[in-house]
Backbone as XML, in Angstrom:
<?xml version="1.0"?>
<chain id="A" units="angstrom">
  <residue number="1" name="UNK">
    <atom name="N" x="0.816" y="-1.197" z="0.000"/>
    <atom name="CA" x="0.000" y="0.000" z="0.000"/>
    <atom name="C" x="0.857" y="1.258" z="0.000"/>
  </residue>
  <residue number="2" name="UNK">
    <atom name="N" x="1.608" y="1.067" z="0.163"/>
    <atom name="CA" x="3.181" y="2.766" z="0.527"/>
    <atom name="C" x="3.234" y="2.767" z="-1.040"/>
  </residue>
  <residue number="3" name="UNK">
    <atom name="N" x="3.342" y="1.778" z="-2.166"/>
    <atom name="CA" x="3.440" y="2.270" z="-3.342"/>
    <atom name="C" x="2.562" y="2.441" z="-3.906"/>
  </residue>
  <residue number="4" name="UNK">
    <atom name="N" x="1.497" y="2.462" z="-3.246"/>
    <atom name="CA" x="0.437" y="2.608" z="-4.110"/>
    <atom name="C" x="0.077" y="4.223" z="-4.847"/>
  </residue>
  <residue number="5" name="UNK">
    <atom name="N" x="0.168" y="4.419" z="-6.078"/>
    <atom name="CA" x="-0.396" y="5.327" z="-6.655"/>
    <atom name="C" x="1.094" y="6.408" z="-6.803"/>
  </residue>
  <residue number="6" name="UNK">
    <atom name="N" x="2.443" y="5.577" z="-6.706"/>
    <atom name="CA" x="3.663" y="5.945" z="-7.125"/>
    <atom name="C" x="3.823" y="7.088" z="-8.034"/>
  </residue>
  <residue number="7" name="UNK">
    <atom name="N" x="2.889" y="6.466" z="-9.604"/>
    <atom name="CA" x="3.145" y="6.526" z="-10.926"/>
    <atom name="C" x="2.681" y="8.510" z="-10.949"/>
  </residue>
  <residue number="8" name="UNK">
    <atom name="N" x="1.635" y="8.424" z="-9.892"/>
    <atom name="CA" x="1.016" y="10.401" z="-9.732"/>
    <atom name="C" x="2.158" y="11.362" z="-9.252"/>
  </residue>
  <residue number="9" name="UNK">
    <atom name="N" x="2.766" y="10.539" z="-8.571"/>
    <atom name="CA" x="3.723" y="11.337" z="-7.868"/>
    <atom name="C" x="4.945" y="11.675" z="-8.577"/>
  </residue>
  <residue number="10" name="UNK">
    <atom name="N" x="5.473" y="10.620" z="-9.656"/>
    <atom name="CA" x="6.432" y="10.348" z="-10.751"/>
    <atom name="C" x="6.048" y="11.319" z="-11.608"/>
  </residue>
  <residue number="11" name="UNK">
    <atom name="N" x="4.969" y="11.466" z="-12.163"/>
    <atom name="CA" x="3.946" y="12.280" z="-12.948"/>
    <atom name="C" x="4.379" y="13.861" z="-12.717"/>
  </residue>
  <residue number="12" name="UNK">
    <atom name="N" x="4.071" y="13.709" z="-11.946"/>
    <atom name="CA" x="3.401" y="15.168" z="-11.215"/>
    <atom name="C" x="5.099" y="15.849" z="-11.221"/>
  </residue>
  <residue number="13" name="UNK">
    <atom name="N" x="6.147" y="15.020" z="-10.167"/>
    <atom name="CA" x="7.452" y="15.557" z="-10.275"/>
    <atom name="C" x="8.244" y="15.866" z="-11.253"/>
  </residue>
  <residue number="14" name="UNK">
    <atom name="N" x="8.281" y="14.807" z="-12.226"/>
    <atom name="CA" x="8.780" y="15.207" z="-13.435"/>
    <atom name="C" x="7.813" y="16.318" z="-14.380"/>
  </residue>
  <residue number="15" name="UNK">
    <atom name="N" x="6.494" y="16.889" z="-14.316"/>
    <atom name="CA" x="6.349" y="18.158" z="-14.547"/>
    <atom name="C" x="6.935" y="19.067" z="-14.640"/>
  </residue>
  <residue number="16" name="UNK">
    <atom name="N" x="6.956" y="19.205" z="-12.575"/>
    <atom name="CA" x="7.647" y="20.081" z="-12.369"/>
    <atom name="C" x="8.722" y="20.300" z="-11.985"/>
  </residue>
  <residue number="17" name="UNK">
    <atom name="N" x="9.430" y="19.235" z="-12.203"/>
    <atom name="CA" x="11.323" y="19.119" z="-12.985"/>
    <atom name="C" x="11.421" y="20.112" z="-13.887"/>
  </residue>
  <residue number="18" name="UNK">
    <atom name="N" x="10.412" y="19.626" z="-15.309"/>
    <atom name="CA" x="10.744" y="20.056" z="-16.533"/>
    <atom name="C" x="10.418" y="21.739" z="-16.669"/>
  </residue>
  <residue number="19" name="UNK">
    <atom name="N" x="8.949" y="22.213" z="-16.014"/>
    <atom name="CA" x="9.004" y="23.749" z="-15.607"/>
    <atom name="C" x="9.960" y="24.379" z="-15.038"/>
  </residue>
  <residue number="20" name="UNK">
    <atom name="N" x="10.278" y="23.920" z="-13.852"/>
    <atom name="CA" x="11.688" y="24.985" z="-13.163"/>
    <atom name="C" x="12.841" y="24.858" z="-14.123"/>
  </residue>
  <residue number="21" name="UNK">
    <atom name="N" x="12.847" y="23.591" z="-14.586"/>
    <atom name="CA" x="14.215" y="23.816" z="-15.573"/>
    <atom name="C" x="14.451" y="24.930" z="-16.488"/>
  </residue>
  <residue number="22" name="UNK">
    <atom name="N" x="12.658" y="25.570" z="-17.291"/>
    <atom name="CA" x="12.935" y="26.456" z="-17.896"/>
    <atom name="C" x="13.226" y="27.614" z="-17.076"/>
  </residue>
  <residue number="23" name="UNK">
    <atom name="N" x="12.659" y="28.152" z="-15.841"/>
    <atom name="CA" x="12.395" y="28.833" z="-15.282"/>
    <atom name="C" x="14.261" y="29.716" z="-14.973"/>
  </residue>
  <residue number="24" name="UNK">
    <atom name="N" x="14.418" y="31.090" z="-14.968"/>
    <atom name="CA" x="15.751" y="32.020" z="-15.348"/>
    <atom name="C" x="16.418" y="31.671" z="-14.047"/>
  </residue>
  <residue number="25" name="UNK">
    <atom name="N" x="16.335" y="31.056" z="-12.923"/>
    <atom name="CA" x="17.255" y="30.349" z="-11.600"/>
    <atom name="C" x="18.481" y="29.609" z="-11.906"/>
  </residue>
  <residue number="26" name="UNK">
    <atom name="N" x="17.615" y="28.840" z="-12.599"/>
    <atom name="CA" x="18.119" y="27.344" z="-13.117"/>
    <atom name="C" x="19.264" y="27.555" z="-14.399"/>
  </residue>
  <residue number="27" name="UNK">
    <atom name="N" x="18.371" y="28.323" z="-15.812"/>
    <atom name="CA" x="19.207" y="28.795" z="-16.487"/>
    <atom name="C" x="20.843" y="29.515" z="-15.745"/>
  </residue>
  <residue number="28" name="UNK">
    <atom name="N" x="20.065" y="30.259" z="-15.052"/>
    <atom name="CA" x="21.249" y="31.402" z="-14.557"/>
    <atom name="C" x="22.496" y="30.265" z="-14.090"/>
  </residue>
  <residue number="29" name="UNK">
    <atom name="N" x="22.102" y="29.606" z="-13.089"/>
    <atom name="CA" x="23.015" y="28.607" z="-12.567"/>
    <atom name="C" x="23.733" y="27.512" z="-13.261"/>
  </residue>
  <residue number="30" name="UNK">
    <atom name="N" x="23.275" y="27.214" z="-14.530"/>
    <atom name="CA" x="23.428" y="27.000" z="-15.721"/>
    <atom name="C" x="24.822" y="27.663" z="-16.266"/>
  </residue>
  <residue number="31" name="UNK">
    <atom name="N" x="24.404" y="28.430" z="-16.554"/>
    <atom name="CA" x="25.370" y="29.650" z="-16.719"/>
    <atom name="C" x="26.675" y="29.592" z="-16.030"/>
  </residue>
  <residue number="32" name="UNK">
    <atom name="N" x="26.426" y="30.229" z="-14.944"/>
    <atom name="CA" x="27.765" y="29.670" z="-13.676"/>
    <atom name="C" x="28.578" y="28.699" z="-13.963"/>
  </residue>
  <residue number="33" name="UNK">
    <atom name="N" x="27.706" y="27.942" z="-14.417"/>
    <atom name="CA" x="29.065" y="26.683" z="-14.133"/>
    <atom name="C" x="28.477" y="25.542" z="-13.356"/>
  </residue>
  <residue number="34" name="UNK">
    <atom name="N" x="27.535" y="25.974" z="-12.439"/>
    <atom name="CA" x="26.931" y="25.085" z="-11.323"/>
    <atom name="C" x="26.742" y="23.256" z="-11.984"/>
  </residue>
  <residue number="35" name="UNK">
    <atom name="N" x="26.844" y="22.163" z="-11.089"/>
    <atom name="CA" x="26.794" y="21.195" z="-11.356"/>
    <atom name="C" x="25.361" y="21.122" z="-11.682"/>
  </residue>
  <residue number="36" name="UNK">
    <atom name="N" x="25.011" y="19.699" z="-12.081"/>
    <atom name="CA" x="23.623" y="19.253" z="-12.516"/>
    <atom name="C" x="23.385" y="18.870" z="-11.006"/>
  </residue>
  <residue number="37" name="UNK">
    <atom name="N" x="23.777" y="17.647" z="-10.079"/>
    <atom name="CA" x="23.390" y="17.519" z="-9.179"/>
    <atom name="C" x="23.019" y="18.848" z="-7.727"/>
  </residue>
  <residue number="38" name="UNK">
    <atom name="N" x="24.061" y="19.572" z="-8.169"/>
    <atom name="CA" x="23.769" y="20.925" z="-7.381"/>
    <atom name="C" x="22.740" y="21.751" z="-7.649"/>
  </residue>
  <residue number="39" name="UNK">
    <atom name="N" x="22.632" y="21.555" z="-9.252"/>
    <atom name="CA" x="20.960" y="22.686" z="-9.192"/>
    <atom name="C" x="19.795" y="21.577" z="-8.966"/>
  </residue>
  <residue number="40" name="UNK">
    <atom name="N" x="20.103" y="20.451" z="-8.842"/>
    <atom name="CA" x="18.556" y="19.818" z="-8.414"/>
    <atom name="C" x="18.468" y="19.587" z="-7.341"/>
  </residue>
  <residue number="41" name="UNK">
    <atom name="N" x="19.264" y="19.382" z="-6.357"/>
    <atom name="CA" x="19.278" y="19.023" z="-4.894"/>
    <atom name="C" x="19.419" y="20.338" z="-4.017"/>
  </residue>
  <residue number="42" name="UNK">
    <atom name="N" x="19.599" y="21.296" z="-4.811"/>
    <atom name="CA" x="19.436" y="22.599" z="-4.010"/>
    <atom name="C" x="18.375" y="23.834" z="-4.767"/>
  </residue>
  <residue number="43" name="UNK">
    <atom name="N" x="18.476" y="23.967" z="-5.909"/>
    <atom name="CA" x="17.206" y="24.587" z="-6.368"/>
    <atom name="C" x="15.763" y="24.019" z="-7.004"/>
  </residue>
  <residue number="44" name="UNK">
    <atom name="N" x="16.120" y="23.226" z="-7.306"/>
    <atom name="CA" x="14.800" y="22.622" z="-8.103"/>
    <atom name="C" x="13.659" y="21.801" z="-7.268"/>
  </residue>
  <residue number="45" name="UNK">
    <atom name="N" x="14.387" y="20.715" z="-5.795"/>
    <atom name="CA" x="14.289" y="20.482" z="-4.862"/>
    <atom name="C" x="13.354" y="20.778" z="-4.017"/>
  </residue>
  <residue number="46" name="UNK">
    <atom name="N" x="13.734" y="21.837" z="-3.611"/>
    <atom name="CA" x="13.030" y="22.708" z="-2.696"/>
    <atom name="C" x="12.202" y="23.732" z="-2.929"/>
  </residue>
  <residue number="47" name="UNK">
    <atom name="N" x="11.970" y="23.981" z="-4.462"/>
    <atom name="CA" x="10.956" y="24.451" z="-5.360"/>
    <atom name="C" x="9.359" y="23.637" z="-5.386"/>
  </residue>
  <residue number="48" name="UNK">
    <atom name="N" x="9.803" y="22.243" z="-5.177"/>
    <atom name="CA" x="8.721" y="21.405" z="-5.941"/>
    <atom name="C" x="8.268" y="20.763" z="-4.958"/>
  </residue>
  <residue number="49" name="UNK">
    <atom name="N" x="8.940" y="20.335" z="-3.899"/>
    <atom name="CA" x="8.750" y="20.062" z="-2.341"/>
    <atom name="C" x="7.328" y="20.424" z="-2.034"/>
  </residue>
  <residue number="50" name="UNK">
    <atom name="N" x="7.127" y="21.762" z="-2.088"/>
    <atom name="CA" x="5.506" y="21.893" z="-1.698"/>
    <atom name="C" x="4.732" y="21.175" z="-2.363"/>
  </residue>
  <residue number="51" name="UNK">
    <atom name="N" x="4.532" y="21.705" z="-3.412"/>
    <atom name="CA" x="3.873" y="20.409" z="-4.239"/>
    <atom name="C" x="3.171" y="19.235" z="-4.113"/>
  </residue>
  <residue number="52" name="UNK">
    <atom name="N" x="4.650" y="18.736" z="-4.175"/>
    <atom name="CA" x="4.989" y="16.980" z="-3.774"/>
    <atom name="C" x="4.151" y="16.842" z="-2.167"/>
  </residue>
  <residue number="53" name="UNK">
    <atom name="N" x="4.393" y="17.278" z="-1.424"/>
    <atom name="CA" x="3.757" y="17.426" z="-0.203"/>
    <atom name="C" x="2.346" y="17.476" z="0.046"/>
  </residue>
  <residue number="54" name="UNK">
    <atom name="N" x="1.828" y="18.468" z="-0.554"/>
    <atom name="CA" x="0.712" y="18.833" z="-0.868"/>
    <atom name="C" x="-0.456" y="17.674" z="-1.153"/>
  </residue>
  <residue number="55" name="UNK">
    <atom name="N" x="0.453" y="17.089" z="-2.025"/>
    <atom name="CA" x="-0.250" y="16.217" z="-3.114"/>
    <atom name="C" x="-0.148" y="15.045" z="-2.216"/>
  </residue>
  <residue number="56" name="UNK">
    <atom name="N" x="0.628" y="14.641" z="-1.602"/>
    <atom name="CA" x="0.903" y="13.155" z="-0.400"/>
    <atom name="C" x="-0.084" y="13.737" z="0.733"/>
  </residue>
  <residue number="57" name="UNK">
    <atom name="N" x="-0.415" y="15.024" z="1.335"/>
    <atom name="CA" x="-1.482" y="15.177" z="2.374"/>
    <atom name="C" x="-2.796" y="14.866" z="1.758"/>
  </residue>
  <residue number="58" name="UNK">
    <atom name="N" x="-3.377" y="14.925" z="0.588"/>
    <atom name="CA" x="-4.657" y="15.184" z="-0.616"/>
    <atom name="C" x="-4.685" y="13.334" z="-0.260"/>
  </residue>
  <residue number="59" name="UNK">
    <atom name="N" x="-3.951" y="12.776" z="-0.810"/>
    <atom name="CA" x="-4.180" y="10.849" z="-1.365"/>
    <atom name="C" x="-3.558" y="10.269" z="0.165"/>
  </residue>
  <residue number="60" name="UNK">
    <atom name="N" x="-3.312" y="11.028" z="1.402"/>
    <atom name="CA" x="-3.305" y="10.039" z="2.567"/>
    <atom name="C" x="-4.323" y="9.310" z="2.979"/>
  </residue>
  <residue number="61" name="UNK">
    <atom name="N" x="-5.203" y="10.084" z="3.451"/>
    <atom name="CA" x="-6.838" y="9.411" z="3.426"/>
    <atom name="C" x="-7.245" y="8.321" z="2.756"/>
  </residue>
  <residue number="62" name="UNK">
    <atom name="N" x="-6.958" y="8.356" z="1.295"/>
    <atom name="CA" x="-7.296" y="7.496" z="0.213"/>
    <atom name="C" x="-6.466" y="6.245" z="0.931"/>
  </residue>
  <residue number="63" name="UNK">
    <atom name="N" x="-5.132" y="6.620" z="1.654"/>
    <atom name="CA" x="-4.509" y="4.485" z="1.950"/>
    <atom name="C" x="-5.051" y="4.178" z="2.986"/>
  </residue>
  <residue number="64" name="UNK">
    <atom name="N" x="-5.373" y="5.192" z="3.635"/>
    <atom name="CA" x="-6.301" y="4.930" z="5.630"/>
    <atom name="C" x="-7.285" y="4.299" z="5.203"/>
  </residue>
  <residue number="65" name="UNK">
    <atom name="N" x="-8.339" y="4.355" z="3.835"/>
    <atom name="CA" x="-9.666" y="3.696" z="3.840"/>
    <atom name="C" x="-9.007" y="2.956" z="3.041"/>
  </residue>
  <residue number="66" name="UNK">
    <atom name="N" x="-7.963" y="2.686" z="2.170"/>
    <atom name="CA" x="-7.466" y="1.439" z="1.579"/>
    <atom name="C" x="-7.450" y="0.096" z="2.357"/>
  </residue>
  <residue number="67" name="UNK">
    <atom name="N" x="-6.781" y="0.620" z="3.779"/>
    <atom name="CA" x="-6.267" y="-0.366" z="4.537"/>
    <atom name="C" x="-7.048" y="-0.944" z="5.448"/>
  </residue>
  <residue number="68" name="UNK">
    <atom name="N" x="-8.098" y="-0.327" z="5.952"/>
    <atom name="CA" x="-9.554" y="-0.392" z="6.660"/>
    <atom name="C" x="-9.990" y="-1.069" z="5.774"/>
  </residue>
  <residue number="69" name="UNK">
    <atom name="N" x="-10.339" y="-1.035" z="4.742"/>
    <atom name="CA" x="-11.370" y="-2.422" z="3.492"/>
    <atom name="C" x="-10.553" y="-3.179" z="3.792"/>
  </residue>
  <residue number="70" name="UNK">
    <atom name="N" x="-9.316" y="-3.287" z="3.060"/>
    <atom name="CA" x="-8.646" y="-4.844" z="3.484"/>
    <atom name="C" x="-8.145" y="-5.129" z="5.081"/>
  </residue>
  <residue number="71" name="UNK">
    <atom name="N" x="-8.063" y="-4.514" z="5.758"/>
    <atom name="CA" x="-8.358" y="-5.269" z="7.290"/>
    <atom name="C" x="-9.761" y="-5.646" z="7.792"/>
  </residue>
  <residue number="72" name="UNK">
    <atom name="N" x="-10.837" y="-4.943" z="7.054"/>
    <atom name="CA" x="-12.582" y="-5.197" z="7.587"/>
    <atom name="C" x="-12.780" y="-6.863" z="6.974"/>
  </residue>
  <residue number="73" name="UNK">
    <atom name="N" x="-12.114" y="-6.925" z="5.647"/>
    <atom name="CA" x="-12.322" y="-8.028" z="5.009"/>
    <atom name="C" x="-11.439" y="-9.249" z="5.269"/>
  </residue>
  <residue number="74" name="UNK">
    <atom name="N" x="-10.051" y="-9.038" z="6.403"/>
    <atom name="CA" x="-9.831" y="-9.964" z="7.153"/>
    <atom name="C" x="-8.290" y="-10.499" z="5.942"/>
  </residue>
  <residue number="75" name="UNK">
    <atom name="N" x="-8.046" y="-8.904" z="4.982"/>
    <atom name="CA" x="-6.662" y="-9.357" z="4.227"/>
    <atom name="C" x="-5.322" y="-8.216" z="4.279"/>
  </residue>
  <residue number="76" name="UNK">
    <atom name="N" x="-5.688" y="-7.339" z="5.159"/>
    <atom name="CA" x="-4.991" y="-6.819" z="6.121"/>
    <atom name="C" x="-3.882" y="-7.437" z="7.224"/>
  </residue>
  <residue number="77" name="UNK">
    <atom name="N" x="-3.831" y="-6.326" z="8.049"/>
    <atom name="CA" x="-3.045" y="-6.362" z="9.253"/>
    <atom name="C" x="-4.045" y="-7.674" z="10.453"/>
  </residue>
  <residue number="78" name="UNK">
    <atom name="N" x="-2.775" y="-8.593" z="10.776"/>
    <atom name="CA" x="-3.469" y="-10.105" z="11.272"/>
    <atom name="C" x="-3.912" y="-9.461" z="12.690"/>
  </residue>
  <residue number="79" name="UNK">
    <atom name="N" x="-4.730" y="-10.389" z="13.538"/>
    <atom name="CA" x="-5.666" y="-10.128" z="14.671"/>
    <atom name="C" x="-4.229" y="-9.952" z="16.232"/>
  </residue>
  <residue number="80" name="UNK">
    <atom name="N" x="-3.187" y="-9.901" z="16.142"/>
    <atom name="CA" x="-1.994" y="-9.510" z="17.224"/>
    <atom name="C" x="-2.169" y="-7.897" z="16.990"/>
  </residue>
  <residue number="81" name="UNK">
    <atom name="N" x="-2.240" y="-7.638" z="15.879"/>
    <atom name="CA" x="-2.067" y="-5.991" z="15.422"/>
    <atom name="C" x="-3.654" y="-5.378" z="15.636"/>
  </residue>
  <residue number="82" name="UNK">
    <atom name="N" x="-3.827" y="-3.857" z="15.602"/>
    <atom name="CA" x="-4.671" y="-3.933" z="15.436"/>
    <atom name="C" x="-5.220" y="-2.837" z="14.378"/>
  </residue>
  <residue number="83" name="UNK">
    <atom name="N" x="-6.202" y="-2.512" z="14.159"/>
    <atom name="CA" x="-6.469" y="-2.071" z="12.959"/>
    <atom name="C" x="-8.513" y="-1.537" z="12.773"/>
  </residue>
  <residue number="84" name="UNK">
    <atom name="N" x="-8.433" y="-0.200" z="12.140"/>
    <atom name="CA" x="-9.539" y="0.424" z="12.291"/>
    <atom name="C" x="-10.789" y="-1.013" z="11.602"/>
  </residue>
  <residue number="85" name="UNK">
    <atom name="N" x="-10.124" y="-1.188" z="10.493"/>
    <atom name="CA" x="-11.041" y="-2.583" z="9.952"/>
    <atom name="C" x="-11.345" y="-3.722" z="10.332"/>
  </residue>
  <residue number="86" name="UNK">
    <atom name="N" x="-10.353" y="-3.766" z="11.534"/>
    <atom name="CA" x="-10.303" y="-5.037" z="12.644"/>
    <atom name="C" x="-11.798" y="-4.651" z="13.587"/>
  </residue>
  <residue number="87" name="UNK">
    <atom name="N" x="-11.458" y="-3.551" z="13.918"/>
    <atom name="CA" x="-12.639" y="-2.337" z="15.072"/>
    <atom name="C" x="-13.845" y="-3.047" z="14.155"/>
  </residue>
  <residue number="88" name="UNK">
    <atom name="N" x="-14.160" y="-2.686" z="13.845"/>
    <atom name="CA" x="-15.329" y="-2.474" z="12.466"/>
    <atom name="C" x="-16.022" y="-3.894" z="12.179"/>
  </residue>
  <residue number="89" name="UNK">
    <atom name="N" x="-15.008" y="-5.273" z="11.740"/>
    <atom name="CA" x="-15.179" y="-6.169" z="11.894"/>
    <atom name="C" x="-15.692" y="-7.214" z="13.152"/>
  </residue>
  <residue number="90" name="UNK">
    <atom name="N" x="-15.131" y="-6.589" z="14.141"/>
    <atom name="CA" x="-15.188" y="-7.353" z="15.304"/>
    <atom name="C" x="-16.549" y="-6.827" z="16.119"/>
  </residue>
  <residue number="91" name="UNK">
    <atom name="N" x="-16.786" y="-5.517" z="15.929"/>
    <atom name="CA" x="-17.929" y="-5.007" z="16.246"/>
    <atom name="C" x="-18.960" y="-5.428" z="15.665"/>
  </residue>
  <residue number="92" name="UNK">
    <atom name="N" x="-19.287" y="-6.022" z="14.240"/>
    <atom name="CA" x="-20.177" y="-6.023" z="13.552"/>
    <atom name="C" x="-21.235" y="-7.153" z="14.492"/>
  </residue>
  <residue number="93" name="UNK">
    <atom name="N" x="-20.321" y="-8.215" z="15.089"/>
    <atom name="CA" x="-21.090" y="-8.705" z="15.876"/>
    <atom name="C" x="-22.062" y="-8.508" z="17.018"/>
  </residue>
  <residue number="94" name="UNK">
    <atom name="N" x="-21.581" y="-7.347" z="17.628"/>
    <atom name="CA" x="-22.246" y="-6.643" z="18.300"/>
    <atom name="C" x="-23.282" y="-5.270" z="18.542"/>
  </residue>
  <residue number="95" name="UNK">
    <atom name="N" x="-23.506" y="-5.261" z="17.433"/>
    <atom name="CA" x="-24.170" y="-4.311" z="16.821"/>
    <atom name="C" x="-25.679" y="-3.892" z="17.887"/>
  </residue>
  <residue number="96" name="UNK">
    <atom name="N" x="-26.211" y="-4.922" z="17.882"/>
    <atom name="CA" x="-27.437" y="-4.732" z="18.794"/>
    <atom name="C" x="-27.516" y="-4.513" z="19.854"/>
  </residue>
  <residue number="97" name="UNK">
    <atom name="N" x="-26.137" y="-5.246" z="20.610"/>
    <atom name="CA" x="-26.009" y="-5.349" z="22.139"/>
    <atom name="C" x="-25.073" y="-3.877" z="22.669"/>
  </residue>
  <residue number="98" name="UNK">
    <atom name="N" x="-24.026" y="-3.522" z="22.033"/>
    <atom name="CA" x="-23.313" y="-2.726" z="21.876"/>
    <atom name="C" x="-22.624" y="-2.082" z="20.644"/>
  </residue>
  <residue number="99" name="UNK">
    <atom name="N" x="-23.765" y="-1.047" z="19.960"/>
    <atom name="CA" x="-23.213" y="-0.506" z="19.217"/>
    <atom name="C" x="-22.071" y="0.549" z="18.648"/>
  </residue>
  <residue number="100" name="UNK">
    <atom name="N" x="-21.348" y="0.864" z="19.865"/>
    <atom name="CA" x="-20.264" y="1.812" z="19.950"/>
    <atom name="C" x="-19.270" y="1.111" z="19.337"/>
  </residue>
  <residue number="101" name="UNK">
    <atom name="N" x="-19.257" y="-0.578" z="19.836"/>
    <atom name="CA" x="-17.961" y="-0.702" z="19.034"/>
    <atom name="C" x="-17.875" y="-0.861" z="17.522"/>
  </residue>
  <residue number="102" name="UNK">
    <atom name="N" x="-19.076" y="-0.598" z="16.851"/>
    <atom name="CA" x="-18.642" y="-0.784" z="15.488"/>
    <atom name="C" x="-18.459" y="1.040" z="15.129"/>
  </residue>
  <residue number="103" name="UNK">
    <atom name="N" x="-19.474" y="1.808" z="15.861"/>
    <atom name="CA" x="-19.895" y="3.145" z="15.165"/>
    <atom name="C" x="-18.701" y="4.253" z="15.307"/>
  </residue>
  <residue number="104" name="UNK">
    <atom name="N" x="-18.032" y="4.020" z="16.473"/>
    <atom name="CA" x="-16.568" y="5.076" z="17.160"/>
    <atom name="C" x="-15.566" y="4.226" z="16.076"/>
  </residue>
  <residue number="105" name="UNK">
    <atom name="N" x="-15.294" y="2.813" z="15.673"/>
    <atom name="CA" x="-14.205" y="3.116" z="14.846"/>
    <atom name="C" x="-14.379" y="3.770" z="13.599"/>
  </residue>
  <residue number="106" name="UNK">
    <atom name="N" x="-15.832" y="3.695" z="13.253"/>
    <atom name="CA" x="-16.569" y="3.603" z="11.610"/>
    <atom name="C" x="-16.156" y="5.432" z="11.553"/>
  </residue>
</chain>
């Protein structure tokens, strides 16, 4: 699940690789003399960082309910661990008698 949805992030970075590259920083440093590894690990880097960030806070959510379906459905994280889909599952039995434990993890 950590790789899941890699290929957006690959996507998305090499964008905006290829924008700052045009962008007059980069040129300029260009210019200089500056190494290739030096203008990407120090300007281009920390340009796109937000971004990249941005975009990993937006699709976190998306692996939290990834991982909740496959732990509710018992192909998850095993019953030593525990797990919101474990909550959910284990409650379902109790639904009538005590419904908190399915509704507080849900």
């Amino acid at each position: 699940m950590g790789l899941d949805g890699w290929e957006r992030y690959a996507r998305l970075a090499r964008g905006l690789i290829l924008s700052a590259e045009e962008s007059g920083y980069v040129q300029s440093m260009q210019m200089i003399g500056a190494s290739s590894p030096r203008i990407y690990i120090g300007q281009i880097l920390p340009n796109i960082a937000g971004a990249l960030v941005v975009h990993l806070t937006l699709n976190f959510p998306r692996t939290i309910i990834l991982e909740t379906a496959l732990s509710f459905l018992g192909l998850g994280v095993q019953p030593p661990l525990t797990s919101l889909g474990q909550m959910l599952g284990q409650g379902r039995t109790y639904l009538l008698n005590a419904w908190w434990m399915s509704v507080m993890p849900g």
